[in-house]
Amino acid sequence: MTPSGSDPIAGAPPSRTEDPRHMREAIALANKGAGRVSPNPLVGAVVARGDEVLGLGWHAEFGADHAEVVALREAGDRAKGATLYVTLEPCRHTGKTPPCTEAILRAGVRRVVIACRDPNPLAASGAEALREAGLDVEIGLEGTAARRMNAPFLWFHSRGFPFASLKLALSLDAKLGATSTRTPVTGPRALEEVHRLRASHDAILIGRNTAQIDDPLLTARGEDAPRIPPIRVVLDSELQLGVDTQLVRTIDQAPVWVVGDPDRAEYGERSKALEDAGVVVIGVSRAAPPHRRVEAIWRELGDRDVLSVLVEGGGQVASTLLGDGRIQRIHAFIAPIFFGSEGVEAFPDLVSSKPGDWKPVKRESLGPDTRIVFEHRVLDETLGDL
């Protein structure tokens, strides 16, 4: 990870004292687009001259104007000679909108401060284009916060596989609830955060046992409704998901995909029943070793434009994906309760991790419950290399 202003393209003087404040404001603005811009990244922008803010913008909706364009439009002629702060490298290609680099050059800003690079090859190298046009360009200010905010987008375009978050509601003795019955673990404030998490991911994934025992909806029902409802994915090799479950009955609210084993004799009949109900059935053979099966599932999701997955259970699915290195971030919602020997183990058959593999990056109280967010070392390394 390079320090602020040390990117090879940057030739401007070290960051000015007002720079961090403006970039932090740009990051806060970017988060206003959460759930509305995928598969695009969250981006915020500020146009300023010294302490004076001239224009603010964020990418508010997929297909709408990018943050830089919005901020420059608000600044108008005052943008000439000013500084543009933007959380992600401006694009130089024509997609849903024209290149942001062209808008920046037309506006006449003198200096551009960028929090982090864009690894998407279609949009990258905007910093070079601005530098070649004679602008001062600096990269890296508040880069850690900007990369963490866009971790799913950056991970997908760097590694080629969906980013995966694991959500767990845990008792103090690391249990998921009582055996064989749906058991509330955490309270209403934690549930509100779960709905925000769902809205910020492209898909929500569970195993067959969770589908059978909990009969969940898995929809994002918070105040911040996502632009596109997250896809509900069930790992069910035998295709036992019933058409009378809440998932299938609410298919008009959000898509349902089921991953089954095409080698099973009953696959054809059961897949037809689900497909007739509107479910997308994806065949992944269980004949392959577990690692290959997981890789095949992740590749299927990525090929279908799923950039991020929220894994909601159960324990066996969590253990398998953790053991396979597919989880980059863990959201542990911990309740002050014990289930004892009758509780469901959160991580059955999980192999031990190495010291330093996981580090806490956020802690917060949610009424009586506590959320701790952990990130894996590989995610930290991947983001740090950008």
PDB file of N, CA and C in Angstrom, residues 4-16 19 83 110-113 131 134-139:
ATOM      1  N   SER A   4      -0.099   8.393   1.037  1.00  0.00           N
ATOM      2  CA  SER A   4      -0.754   9.466   0.303  1.00  0.00           C
ATOM      3  C   SER A   4       0.236  10.224  -0.559  1.00  0.00           C
ATOM      4  N   GLY A   5      -0.159  10.394  -1.840  1.00  0.00           N
ATOM      5  CA  GLY A   5       0.657  11.185  -2.740  1.00  0.00           C
ATOM      6  C   GLY A   5       1.871  10.471  -3.295  1.00  0.00           C
ATOM      7  N   SER A   6       2.085   9.175  -2.975  1.00  0.00           N
ATOM      8  CA  SER A   6       3.305   8.502  -3.414  1.00  0.00           C
ATOM      9  C   SER A   6       3.086   7.615  -4.626  1.00  0.00           C
ATOM     10  N   ASP A   7       1.882   7.627  -5.209  1.00  0.00           N
ATOM     11  CA  ASP A   7       1.641   6.859  -6.420  1.00  0.00           C
ATOM     12  C   ASP A   7       2.590   7.369  -7.504  1.00  0.00           C
ATOM     13  N   PRO A   8       3.127   6.469  -8.346  1.00  0.00           N
ATOM     14  CA  PRO A   8       4.092   6.886  -9.364  1.00  0.00           C
ATOM     15  C   PRO A   8       3.597   7.986 -10.281  1.00  0.00           C
ATOM     16  N   ILE A   9       2.275   8.079 -10.469  1.00  0.00           N
ATOM     17  CA  ILE A   9       1.773   9.096 -11.383  1.00  0.00           C
ATOM     18  C   ILE A   9       1.745  10.471 -10.730  1.00  0.00           C
ATOM     19  N   ALA A  10       1.764  10.516  -9.416  1.00  0.00           N
ATOM     20  CA  ALA A  10       1.576  11.775  -8.716  1.00  0.00           C
ATOM     21  C   ALA A  10       2.859  12.594  -8.723  1.00  0.00           C
ATOM     22  N   GLY A  11       2.759  13.834  -9.227  1.00  0.00           N
ATOM     23  CA  GLY A  11       3.915  14.696  -9.230  1.00  0.00           C
ATOM     24  C   GLY A  11       3.664  15.975  -8.466  1.00  0.00           C
ATOM     25  N   ALA A  12       2.474  16.098  -7.840  1.00  0.00           N
ATOM     26  CA  ALA A  12       2.109  17.306  -7.127  1.00  0.00           C
ATOM     27  C   ALA A  12       2.730  17.325  -5.743  1.00  0.00           C
ATOM     28  N   PRO A  13       2.733  18.462  -5.075  1.00  0.00           N
ATOM     29  CA  PRO A  13       3.265  18.555  -3.719  1.00  0.00           C
ATOM     30  C   PRO A  13       2.465  17.697  -2.762  1.00  0.00           C
ATOM     31  N   PRO A  14       2.981  17.432  -1.549  1.00  0.00           N
ATOM     32  CA  PRO A  14       2.251  16.638  -0.558  1.00  0.00           C
ATOM     33  C   PRO A  14       0.880  17.246  -0.272  1.00  0.00           C
ATOM     34  N   SER A  15      -0.031  16.408   0.251  1.00  0.00           N
ATOM     35  CA  SER A  15      -1.405  16.830   0.483  1.00  0.00           C
ATOM     36  C   SER A  15      -1.470  18.059   1.381  1.00  0.00           C
ATOM     37  N   ARG A  16      -2.367  18.960   1.076  1.00  0.00           N
ATOM     38  CA  ARG A  16      -2.569  20.171   1.849  1.00  0.00           C
ATOM     39  C   ARG A  16      -3.408  19.856   3.081  1.00  0.00           C
ATOM     40  N   ASP A  19      -7.059  18.786   2.623  1.00  0.00           N
ATOM     41  CA  ASP A  19      -7.339  17.635   1.778  1.00  0.00           C
ATOM     42  C   ASP A  19      -8.050  16.485   2.504  1.00  0.00           C
ATOM     43  N   THR A  83      -9.747  22.319  -6.993  1.00  0.00           N
ATOM     44  CA  THR A  83      -9.315  20.936  -6.800  1.00  0.00           C
ATOM     45  C   THR A  83     -10.540  20.030  -6.756  1.00  0.00           C
ATOM     46  N   ARG A 110      -7.610  22.407 -11.694  1.00  0.00           N
ATOM     47  CA  ARG A 110      -6.153  22.380 -11.785  1.00  0.00           C
ATOM     48  C   ARG A 110      -5.570  21.112 -11.194  1.00  0.00           C
ATOM     49  N   ARG A 111      -6.256  20.542 -10.220  1.00  0.00           N
ATOM     50  CA  ARG A 111      -5.680  19.452  -9.427  1.00  0.00           C
ATOM     51  C   ARG A 111      -6.767  18.424  -9.134  1.00  0.00           C
ATOM     52  N   VAL A 112      -6.393  17.152  -9.175  1.00  0.00           N
ATOM     53  CA  VAL A 112      -7.328  16.061  -8.869  1.00  0.00           C
ATOM     54  C   VAL A 112      -6.685  15.171  -7.817  1.00  0.00           C
ATOM     55  N   VAL A 113      -7.402  14.967  -6.714  1.00  0.00           N
ATOM     56  CA  VAL A 113      -6.948  14.090  -5.635  1.00  0.00           C
ATOM     57  C   VAL A 113      -7.845  12.858  -5.632  1.00  0.00           C
ATOM     58  N   ARG A 131      -3.165  13.319 -16.079  1.00  0.00           N
ATOM     59  CA  ARG A 131      -1.764  13.723 -15.945  1.00  0.00           C
ATOM     60  C   ARG A 131      -1.197  14.160 -17.301  1.00  0.00           C
ATOM     61  N   GLY A 134      -1.929  17.623 -18.291  1.00  0.00           N
ATOM     62  CA  GLY A 134      -1.287  18.691 -17.550  1.00  0.00           C
ATOM     63  C   GLY A 134      -1.819  18.953 -16.166  1.00  0.00           C
ATOM     64  N   LEU A 135      -2.759  18.163 -15.683  1.00  0.00           N
ATOM     65  CA  LEU A 135      -3.302  18.364 -14.346  1.00  0.00           C
ATOM     66  C   LEU A 135      -2.383  17.750 -13.295  1.00  0.00           C
ATOM     67  N   ASP A 136      -2.395  18.328 -12.102  1.00  0.00           N
ATOM     68  CA  ASP A 136      -1.730  17.718 -10.961  1.00  0.00           C
ATOM     69  C   ASP A 136      -2.618  16.584 -10.455  1.00  0.00           C
ATOM     70  N   VAL A 137      -2.053  15.405 -10.302  1.00  0.00           N
ATOM     71  CA  VAL A 137      -2.820  14.235  -9.874  1.00  0.00           C
ATOM     72  C   VAL A 137      -2.140  13.592  -8.667  1.00  0.00           C
ATOM     73  N   GLU A 138      -2.899  13.364  -7.620  1.00  0.00           N
ATOM     74  CA  GLU A 138      -2.397  12.686  -6.430  1.00  0.00           C
ATOM     75  C   GLU A 138      -3.316  11.507  -6.115  1.00  0.00           C
ATOM     76  N   ILE A 139      -2.720  10.415  -5.697  1.00  0.00           N
ATOM     77  CA  ILE A 139      -3.490   9.200  -5.435  1.00  0.00           C
ATOM     78  C   ILE A 139      -3.094   8.617  -4.083  1.00  0.00           C
TER      79      ILE A 139
END
